[in-house]
mmCIF file of C-alpha atoms in Angstrom:
data_model
loop_
_atom_site.group_PDB
_atom_site.id
_atom_site.type_symbol
_atom_site.label_atom_id
_atom_site.label_comp_id
_atom_site.label_asym_id
_atom_site.label_seq_id
_atom_site.Cartn_x
_atom_site.Cartn_y
_atom_site.Cartn_z
ATOM 1 C CA MET A 1 19.113 14.925 32.866
ATOM 2 C CA TYR A 2 19.991 17.791 30.508
ATOM 3 C CA GLY A 3 23.704 17.429 31.341
ATOM 4 C CA GLN A 4 23.630 13.744 30.448
ATOM 5 C CA LEU A 5 21.728 14.461 27.210
ATOM 6 C CA ARG A 6 24.139 17.248 26.266
ATOM 7 C CA GLU A 7 27.207 15.094 26.926
ATOM 8 C CA THR A 8 25.804 12.139 24.972
ATOM 9 C CA ALA A 9 24.710 14.380 22.094
ATOM 10 C CA THR A 10 28.140 16.013 21.857
ATOM 11 C CA GLU A 11 29.900 12.631 21.699
ATOM 12 C CA LEU A 12 27.328 11.306 19.244
ATOM 13 C CA ALA A 13 27.670 14.359 16.999
ATOM 14 C CA GLY A 14 31.438 13.897 16.874
ATOM 15 C CA VAL A 15 31.006 10.289 15.744
ATOM 16 C CA LEU A 16 28.323 11.020 13.137
ATOM 17 C CA TRP A 17 29.430 14.248 11.454
ATOM 18 C CA ARG A 18 32.547 16.400 11.256
ATOM 19 C CA GLU A 19 30.467 19.540 10.853
ATOM 20 C CA HIS A 20 27.617 19.850 13.334
ATOM 21 C CA THR A 21 25.860 22.170 15.734
ATOM 22 C CA VAL A 22 24.582 21.039 19.135
ATOM 23 C CA TYR A 23 22.032 23.184 20.943
ATOM 24 C CA ARG A 24 19.252 22.981 23.513
ATOM 25 C CA GLU A 25 15.648 22.938 22.359
ATOM 26 C CA ARG A 26 12.665 24.421 24.174
ATOM 27 C CA GLY A 27 11.409 21.152 25.631
ATOM 28 C CA GLY A 28 14.668 20.455 27.459
ATOM 29 C CA GLY A 29 16.141 18.172 24.816
ATOM 30 C CA VAL A 30 19.245 18.548 22.691
ATOM 31 C CA VAL A 31 19.388 18.897 18.893
ATOM 32 C CA ILE A 32 22.284 17.951 16.616
ATOM 33 C CA ARG A 33 22.156 19.697 13.231
ATOM 34 C CA GLY A 34 24.179 18.517 10.269
ATOM 35 C CA GLU A 35 23.785 21.394 7.800
ATOM 36 C CA HIS A 36 25.991 19.750 5.172
ATOM 37 C CA VAL A 37 23.837 16.602 5.102
ATOM 38 C CA ARG A 38 20.571 18.536 5.640
ATOM 39 C CA ARG A 39 19.535 16.298 8.577
ATOM 40 C CA TRP A 40 18.911 16.715 12.320
ATOM 41 C CA ILE A 41 18.755 14.424 15.330
ATOM 42 C CA SER A 42 17.277 15.241 18.715
ATOM 43 C CA LEU A 43 17.534 13.598 22.108
ATOM 44 C CA ALA A 44 14.689 14.407 24.502
ATOM 45 C CA PRO A 45 13.966 13.182 28.037
ATOM 46 C CA THR A 46 11.275 10.496 28.278
ATOM 47 C CA GLY A 47 10.683 10.426 32.009
ATOM 48 C CA GLY A 48 12.448 7.081 32.378
ATOM 49 C CA LYS A 49 15.854 6.877 34.025
ATOM 50 C CA ASP A 50 18.742 6.844 31.519
ATOM 51 C CA GLN A 51 16.372 6.791 28.561
ATOM 52 C CA ALA A 52 15.860 9.347 25.823
ATOM 53 C CA LEU A 53 13.580 9.772 22.850
ATOM 54 C CA LEU A 54 15.767 9.859 19.742
ATOM 55 C CA ARG A 55 14.159 11.539 16.723
ATOM 56 C CA ALA A 56 15.518 12.234 13.245
ATOM 57 C CA GLY A 57 14.365 14.483 10.429
ATOM 58 C CA ARG A 58 15.582 16.665 7.614
ATOM 59 C CA LEU A 59 16.362 20.357 7.252
ATOM 60 C CA LEU A 60 14.304 22.354 4.796
ATOM 61 C CA ASP A 61 15.422 25.260 2.635
ATOM 62 C CA GLY A 62 16.075 28.302 4.780
ATOM 63 C CA GLY A 63 17.265 26.214 7.727
ATOM 64 C CA THR A 64 13.886 25.267 9.201
ATOM 65 C CA THR A 65 13.351 21.727 10.402
ATOM 66 C CA ALA A 66 10.811 19.330 8.977
ATOM 67 C CA PRO A 67 8.843 17.190 11.431
ATOM 68 C CA ALA A 68 10.552 14.028 12.635
ATOM 69 C CA ARG A 69 10.303 11.133 10.218
ATOM 70 C CA THR A 70 11.303 8.473 12.692
ATOM 71 C CA GLU A 71 11.729 8.135 16.447
ATOM 72 C CA VAL A 72 12.835 5.511 18.948
ATOM 73 C CA VAL A 73 13.523 5.301 22.689
ATOM 74 C CA VAL A 74 17.190 4.572 23.428
ATOM 75 C CA ASP A 75 19.164 3.697 26.554
ATOM 76 C CA LEU A 76 21.701 6.426 27.347
ATOM 77 C CA THR A 77 23.944 3.959 29.196
ATOM 78 C CA ALA A 78 24.640 2.160 25.891
ATOM 79 C CA PRO A 79 28.003 2.859 24.232
ATOM 80 C CA VAL A 80 28.084 5.812 21.841
ATOM 81 C CA SER A 81 28.955 3.483 18.952
ATOM 82 C CA GLU A 82 25.643 1.632 19.429
ATOM 83 C CA LEU A 83 23.731 4.906 19.579
ATOM 84 C CA ALA A 84 25.523 6.023 16.409
ATOM 85 C CA THR A 85 24.420 2.812 14.679
ATOM 86 C CA VAL A 86 20.813 3.508 15.621
ATOM 87 C CA CYS A 87 21.167 7.112 14.425
ATOM 88 C CA ARG A 88 22.657 6.058 11.089
ATOM 89 C CA ARG A 89 19.761 3.657 10.513
ATOM 90 C CA MET A 90 17.263 6.401 11.328
ATOM 91 C CA LEU A 91 19.067 8.905 9.077
ATOM 92 C CA ALA A 92 18.998 6.372 6.242
ATOM 93 C CA GLU A 93 15.226 6.038 6.706
ATOM 94 C CA VAL A 94 14.879 9.831 6.626
ATOM 95 C CA ALA A 95 16.957 10.015 3.444
ATOM 96 C CA ALA A 96 14.899 7.255 1.818
ATOM 97 C CA ALA A 97 11.656 9.028 2.737
ATOM 98 C CA ALA A 98 12.966 12.297 1.270
ATOM 99 C CA GLU A 99 13.682 10.698 -2.123
ATOM 100 C CA PRO A 100 10.766 11.181 -4.544
ATOM 101 C CA ALA A 101 9.103 8.031 -5.801
ATOM 102 C CA THR A 102 9.708 7.467 -9.503
ATOM 103 C CA GLY A 103 7.891 5.174 -11.859
ATOM 104 C CA PRO A 104 4.744 3.120 -11.360
ATOM 105 C CA GLY A 105 6.442 0.414 -9.249
ATOM 106 C CA ALA A 106 8.308 2.741 -6.892
ATOM 107 C CA GLY A 107 6.365 1.717 -3.793
ATOM 108 C CA PRO A 108 4.315 3.769 -1.367
ATOM 109 C CA SER A 109 4.336 7.522 -1.704
ATOM 110 C CA ARG A 110 5.574 9.883 1.001
ATOM 111 C CA ALA A 111 2.189 9.997 2.685
ATOM 112 C CA GLY A 112 2.211 6.201 3.071
ATOM 113 C CA ARG A 113 -0.483 5.629 0.467
ATOM 114 C CA PRO A 114 0.023 3.333 -2.506
ATOM 115 C CA PRO A 115 0.664 5.144 -5.800
ATOM 116 C CA LYS A 116 -2.351 5.890 -7.976
ATOM 117 C CA GLU A 117 -3.019 3.665 -10.918
ATOM 118 C CA PRO A 118 -2.479 5.418 -14.237
ATOM 119 C CA LYS A 119 -5.701 6.580 -15.893
ATOM 120 C CA ARG A 120 -6.724 4.489 -18.836
ATOM 121 C CA ARG A 121 -7.626 6.338 -21.994
ATOM 122 C CA LYS A 122 -10.821 5.335 -23.702
ATOM 123 C CA GLY A 123 -11.064 5.741 -27.431
ATOM 124 C CA PRO A 124 -8.937 4.895 -30.450
ATOM 125 C CA LYS A 125 -5.435 3.681 -29.746
ATOM 126 C CA ARG A 126 -2.525 5.881 -30.643
ATOM 127 C CA ARG A 127 0.110 4.775 -33.072
ATOM 128 C CA LYS A 128 3.256 3.655 -31.271
ATOM 129 C CA GLY A 129 6.496 4.882 -32.726
ATOM 130 C CA PRO A 130 9.411 7.195 -32.208
ATOM 131 C CA LYS A 131 8.549 10.580 -30.759
ATOM 132 C CA ALA A 132 9.159 13.677 -32.824
ATOM 133 C CA PRO A 133 12.252 15.614 -31.721
ATOM 134 C CA LYS A 134 11.700 18.887 -29.898
ATOM 135 C CA ALA A 135 11.822 22.006 -32.052
ATOM 136 C CA ARG A 136 13.936 24.038 -29.589
ATOM 137 C CA SER A 137 17.670 23.982 -29.741
ATOM 138 C CA ARG A 138 20.177 25.027 -27.101
ATOM 139 C CA HIS A 139 22.184 27.126 -29.540
ATOM 140 C CA THR A 140 22.242 30.919 -29.548
ATOM 141 C CA GLY A 141 19.283 32.325 -31.473
ATOM 142 C CA ALA A 142 19.352 35.023 -34.183
ATOM 143 C CA GLY A 143 18.001 37.681 -31.814
ATOM 144 C CA SER A 144 20.825 37.059 -29.356
ATOM 145 C CA TRP A 145 23.409 37.315 -32.134
ATOM 146 C CA MET A 146 21.932 40.641 -33.242
ATOM 147 C CA VAL A 147 22.215 42.041 -29.704
ATOM 148 C CA LEU A 148 25.826 40.853 -29.454
ATOM 149 C CA VAL A 149 26.721 42.456 -32.798
ATOM 150 C CA LEU A 150 25.130 45.796 -31.817
ATOM 151 C CA VAL A 151 26.937 45.810 -28.463
ATOM 152 C CA GLY A 152 30.200 45.056 -30.268
ATOM 153 C CA ILE A 153 29.624 47.944 -32.673
ATOM 154 C CA ALA A 154 28.886 50.324 -29.799
ATOM 155 C CA VAL A 155 32.063 49.297 -27.958
ATOM 156 C CA ALA A 156 34.152 49.621 -31.136
ATOM 157 C CA ALA A 157 32.744 53.115 -31.796
ATOM 158 C CA TRP A 158 33.549 54.214 -28.249
ATOM 159 C CA VAL A 159 37.113 52.820 -28.442
ATOM 160 C CA TYR A 160 37.671 54.544 -31.806
ATOM 161 C CA SER A 161 36.394 57.886 -30.510
ATOM 162 C CA VAL A 162 38.515 57.745 -27.348
ATOM 163 C CA PHE A 163 41.764 56.293 -28.659
ATOM 164 C CA GLY A 164 41.910 56.539 -32.425
ATOM 165 C CA GLY A 165 39.504 59.133 -33.737
ATOM 166 C CA PRO A 166 40.394 62.459 -35.349
ATOM 167 C CA GLY A 167 41.775 64.946 -32.859
ATOM 168 C CA TYR A 168 39.199 67.737 -33.047
#
């Protein structure tokens, strides 16, 4: 069974990603890692003839794997193009689950729970209007300019003493 899984995984990896790593996992299955897309796919034996459990997940920082986000049982006798279609759908689900929810109408959160309702403030209403601009600027501050000037003076003094100073 491992030989069939390995062969199918190698063909599948070639169809899905140019850059990939195929290796055997502890349970007797095969893992395909796509480091550049930060995703993984595994094929594991199910006990049924010519069937495998196909799982997909994402790679975390440092190269560790996150738990599978989605899984499905596939028929290994199916053409590789059909298996690749299933994998692409699963990888799209993994990518969608990895995206953080934004805004109040973004849908269920990662844990599958609906988003919390915003807390309502009791008391006097605030005046609506334009927000005050932030006080910080991205320009170089006075302290930084002072450091740059002092470094420049030190470099100029060294150059003068080495190359142009009086010849004691």
